Amino acid sequence: TQLLEQSPQFLSIQEGENLTVYCNSSSVFSSLQWYRQEPGEGPVLLVTVVTGGEVKKLKRLTFQFGDARKDSSLHITAAQPGDTGLYLCAGHQEQNQAGTALIFGKGTTLSVSS
Amino acid sequence: ETGVTQSPTHLIKTRGQQVTLRCSSQSGHNTVSWYQQALGQGPQFIFQYYREEENGRGNFPPRFSGLQFPNYSSELNVNALELDDSALYLCASRLDSHYGYTFGSGTRLTVV
């Protein structure tokens, strides 16, 4: 069972359209992060949300953390071809007293065509 | 900052062989994690080290092992390679005070 469920898995849109990607779980996370990954590269951190209900904006990207800290969303306004990539949500899960592991969803592959 | 550097970038090994992948993290990044990523999928957590001790492990068999060194470098060792081990292996590190990880570009391992 996937701890973090992302939807949709694939998204193909035209330049200028808006889109929302969802990240859901039945577990509570101390923080959720969103990463973007391009082919041949490692994921790059976009944002970290920590407080339930928190909203963060990064230019045309808006990130929201659910009130219960179990889910998050990423909204992109007026998508551009440069937004194309694999979007990953990730949450910290308690492993033991000393460590927490960052667990990823399966990702959403976004393709924006001009 | 020099980022996270992984070597080699690509590697081809034969089934049954052993492989060592290397990662050089940024100074001060006491936490290092290793991930396996299949094409088009999210990274799967292998294990994590904090100050040279393993403090978390995902659902991977014991033939996946690692080390972290005092100079912020680390290794991922895989014994008895299987065809399904073919994947992108990512190393990521972070500061104690930060949630976010810095990832390397990965090592593309192909087992034939």
Tab-separated table of N, CA and C in Angstrom, chain A residues 2 9-10 30-31 33 35 37 40-45 48 50 86 88 92 95-96 98-107 109, chain B residues 31 33 35 37-38 40-45 48 50 54-58 88 90 92 94 98-106 108:
chain	number	residue	atom	x	y	z
A	2	GLN	N	0.592	2.164	-0.931
A	2	GLN	CA	1.373	3.389	-1.037
A	2	GLN	C	0.970	4.324	0.080
A	9	GLN	N	-1.804	10.618	-12.164
A	9	GLN	CA	-0.478	10.074	-12.414
A	9	GLN	C	0.156	10.750	-13.624
A	10	PHE	N	-0.672	11.064	-14.623
A	10	PHE	CA	-0.199	11.743	-15.827
A	10	PHE	C	-1.125	12.909	-16.133
A	30	SER	N	4.575	15.158	9.782
A	30	SER	CA	5.097	16.355	10.452
A	30	SER	C	5.385	17.457	9.435
A	31	SER	N	5.665	17.081	8.205
A	31	SER	CA	5.868	18.050	7.136
A	31	SER	C	5.650	17.360	5.806
A	33	GLN	N	6.657	17.884	1.590
A	33	GLN	CA	7.490	18.617	0.649
A	33	GLN	C	7.065	18.287	-0.776
A	35	TYR	N	8.666	18.284	-4.698
A	35	TYR	CA	9.875	18.313	-5.505
A	35	TYR	C	9.477	18.263	-6.973
A	37	GLN	N	11.270	17.042	-10.690
A	37	GLN	CA	12.401	16.308	-11.236
A	37	GLN	C	12.342	16.301	-12.755
A	40	GLY	N	17.000	12.663	-16.080
A	40	GLY	CA	18.446	12.629	-15.889
A	40	GLY	C	18.963	13.425	-14.714
A	41	GLU	N	18.052	13.990	-13.938
A	41	GLU	CA	18.452	14.791	-12.784
A	41	GLU	C	17.787	14.271	-11.517
A	42	GLY	N	18.324	14.705	-10.364
A	42	GLY	CA	17.674	14.374	-9.115
A	42	GLY	C	16.536	15.348	-8.828
A	43	PRO	N	15.630	14.991	-7.917
A	43	PRO	CA	14.542	15.904	-7.546
A	43	PRO	C	15.089	17.193	-6.934
A	44	VAL	N	14.395	18.288	-7.211
A	44	VAL	CA	14.760	19.594	-6.671
A	44	VAL	C	13.623	20.078	-5.785
A	45	LEU	N	13.950	20.465	-4.564
A	45	LEU	CA	12.933	20.906	-3.605
A	45	LEU	C	12.269	22.202	-4.064
A	48	THR	N	8.452	23.350	1.352
A	48	THR	CA	8.129	22.527	2.520
A	48	THR	C	6.971	23.190	3.244
A	50	VAL	N	4.607	22.872	6.772
A	50	VAL	CA	4.749	22.284	8.098
A	50	VAL	C	3.464	22.399	8.933
A	86	LEU	N	8.411	15.780	-13.638
A	86	LEU	CA	7.787	14.866	-12.685
A	86	LEU	C	7.668	15.592	-11.345
A	88	LEU	N	6.731	15.480	-7.433
A	88	LEU	CA	6.726	14.487	-6.368
A	88	LEU	C	6.362	15.128	-5.043
A	92	HIS	N	7.669	13.299	5.810
A	92	HIS	CA	8.532	12.698	6.815
A	92	HIS	C	7.732	11.732	7.667
A	95	GLN	N	10.664	6.919	11.870
A	95	GLN	CA	11.234	5.578	11.731
A	95	GLN	C	11.556	4.989	13.104
A	96	ASN	N	12.192	5.766	13.911
A	96	ASN	CA	12.497	5.335	15.268
A	96	ASN	C	12.786	6.590	16.061
A	98	ALA	N	15.384	8.081	16.774
A	98	ALA	CA	16.434	8.962	16.262
A	98	ALA	C	16.173	9.456	14.858
A	99	GLY	N	15.435	8.688	14.075
A	99	GLY	CA	15.403	9.021	12.659
A	99	GLY	C	14.020	9.165	12.074
A	100	THR	N	13.945	10.000	11.061
A	100	THR	CA	12.727	10.093	10.260
A	100	THR	C	13.125	9.928	8.813
A	101	ALA	N	12.320	9.226	8.060
A	101	ALA	CA	12.614	8.988	6.658
A	101	ALA	C	11.679	9.814	5.800
A	102	LEU	N	12.165	10.272	4.680
A	102	LEU	CA	11.353	11.018	3.723
A	102	LEU	C	10.777	10.027	2.727
A	103	ILE	N	9.447	9.895	2.723
A	103	ILE	CA	8.763	8.920	1.881
A	103	ILE	C	8.082	9.662	0.743
A	104	PHE	N	8.257	9.140	-0.479
A	104	PHE	CA	7.731	9.793	-1.672
A	104	PHE	C	6.468	9.120	-2.189
A	105	GLY	N	5.617	9.928	-2.830
A	105	GLY	CA	4.544	9.393	-3.638
A	105	GLY	C	5.109	8.935	-4.970
A	106	LYS	N	4.239	8.363	-5.825
A	106	LYS	CA	4.703	7.842	-7.106
A	106	LYS	C	4.933	8.944	-8.129
A	107	GLY	N	4.417	10.136	-7.869
A	107	GLY	CA	4.677	11.244	-8.760
A	107	GLY	C	3.596	11.510	-9.778
A	109	THR	N	3.416	13.018	-13.653
A	109	THR	CA	4.172	13.445	-14.828
A	109	THR	C	3.354	14.483	-15.576
B	31	THR	N	22.742	14.115	7.790
B	31	THR	CA	21.801	13.082	7.373
B	31	THR	C	21.966	12.808	5.883
B	33	SER	N	20.459	10.051	2.857
B	33	SER	CA	19.517	8.988	2.510
B	33	SER	C	19.802	8.493	1.109
B	35	TYR	N	18.014	6.360	-2.214
B	35	TYR	CA	16.745	5.989	-2.823
B	35	TYR	C	16.992	5.232	-4.123
B	37	GLN	N	15.012	4.575	-7.758
B	37	GLN	CA	13.918	5.125	-8.540
B	37	GLN	C	13.803	4.415	-9.882
B	38	ALA	N	12.644	3.804	-10.114
B	38	ALA	CA	12.342	3.217	-11.419
B	38	ALA	C	11.855	4.328	-12.340
B	40	GLY	N	9.925	6.874	-14.306
B	40	GLY	CA	8.586	7.431	-14.199
B	40	GLY	C	7.905	7.235	-12.864
B	41	GLN	N	8.644	6.707	-11.878
B	41	GLN	CA	8.080	6.451	-10.550
B	41	GLN	C	8.750	7.339	-9.514
B	42	GLY	N	8.143	7.414	-8.334
B	42	GLY	CA	8.762	8.147	-7.244
B	42	GLY	C	9.901	7.352	-6.630
B	43	PRO	N	10.853	8.034	-6.007
B	43	PRO	CA	11.966	7.336	-5.354
B	43	PRO	C	11.478	6.466	-4.198
B	44	GLN	N	12.079	5.280	-4.079
B	44	GLN	CA	11.781	4.356	-2.987
B	44	GLN	C	12.913	4.430	-1.959
B	45	PHE	N	12.551	4.637	-0.701
B	45	PHE	CA	13.521	4.803	0.372
B	45	PHE	C	14.257	3.497	0.644
B	48	GLN	N	18.751	5.302	5.587
B	48	GLN	CA	19.218	6.637	5.956
B	48	GLN	C	20.296	6.511	7.024
B	50	TYR	N	22.639	8.822	9.909
B	50	TYR	CA	22.821	10.069	10.646
B	50	TYR	C	24.093	9.931	11.449
B	54	GLU	N	23.231	3.979	10.809
B	54	GLU	CA	21.962	3.798	10.119
B	54	GLU	C	20.828	4.064	11.094
B	55	ASN	N	19.879	4.939	10.716
B	55	ASN	CA	18.771	5.241	11.618
B	55	ASN	C	17.419	5.131	10.920
B	56	GLY	N	17.384	4.405	9.828
B	56	GLY	CA	16.119	4.159	9.157
B	56	GLY	C	16.362	3.257	7.957
B	57	ARG	N	15.410	2.366	7.690
B	57	ARG	CA	15.575	1.459	6.566
B	57	ARG	C	14.212	1.171	5.935
B	58	GLY	N	14.195	1.158	4.625
B	58	GLY	CA	12.986	0.828	3.894
B	58	GLY	C	12.900	-0.666	3.647
B	88	LEU	N	17.637	4.050	-11.240
B	88	LEU	CA	18.404	5.240	-10.884
B	88	LEU	C	18.537	5.257	-9.368
B	90	LEU	N	19.581	7.355	-6.115
B	90	LEU	CA	19.736	8.753	-5.706
B	90	LEU	C	20.239	8.849	-4.276
B	92	ALA	N	20.693	11.692	-1.144
B	92	ALA	CA	20.166	12.985	-0.726
B	92	ALA	C	20.664	13.293	0.681
B	94	ARG	N	20.804	16.424	4.062
B	94	ARG	CA	20.206	17.645	4.608
B	94	ARG	C	20.901	18.066	5.896
B	98	HIS	N	17.014	21.568	8.831
B	98	HIS	CA	16.174	21.728	7.650
B	98	HIS	C	15.360	20.473	7.389
B	99	TYR	N	14.165	20.663	6.851
B	99	TYR	CA	13.374	19.520	6.416
B	99	TYR	C	13.795	19.052	5.026
B	100	GLY	N	14.144	20.010	4.181
B	100	GLY	CA	14.357	19.717	2.775
B	100	GLY	C	15.691	19.041	2.495
B	101	TYR	N	15.688	18.146	1.530
B	101	TYR	CA	16.880	17.423	1.124
B	101	TYR	C	17.436	17.995	-0.180
B	102	THR	N	18.748	17.904	-0.316
B	102	THR	CA	19.419	18.196	-1.580
B	102	THR	C	19.795	16.864	-2.216
B	103	PHE	N	19.355	16.680	-3.438
B	103	PHE	CA	19.607	15.425	-4.135
B	103	PHE	C	20.765	15.545	-5.113
B	104	GLY	N	21.476	14.436	-5.291
B	104	GLY	CA	22.425	14.325	-6.388
B	104	GLY	C	21.693	13.992	-7.664
B	105	SER	N	22.424	13.946	-8.768
B	105	SER	CA	21.820	13.634	-10.066
B	105	SER	C	21.624	12.133	-10.272
B	106	GLY	N	22.194	11.332	-9.365
B	106	GLY	CA	21.941	9.905	-9.419
B	106	GLY	C	22.966	9.103	-10.191
B	108	ARG	N	22.832	5.819	-12.724
B	108	ARG	CA	21.971	4.921	-13.498
B	108	ARG	C	22.644	3.563	-13.564
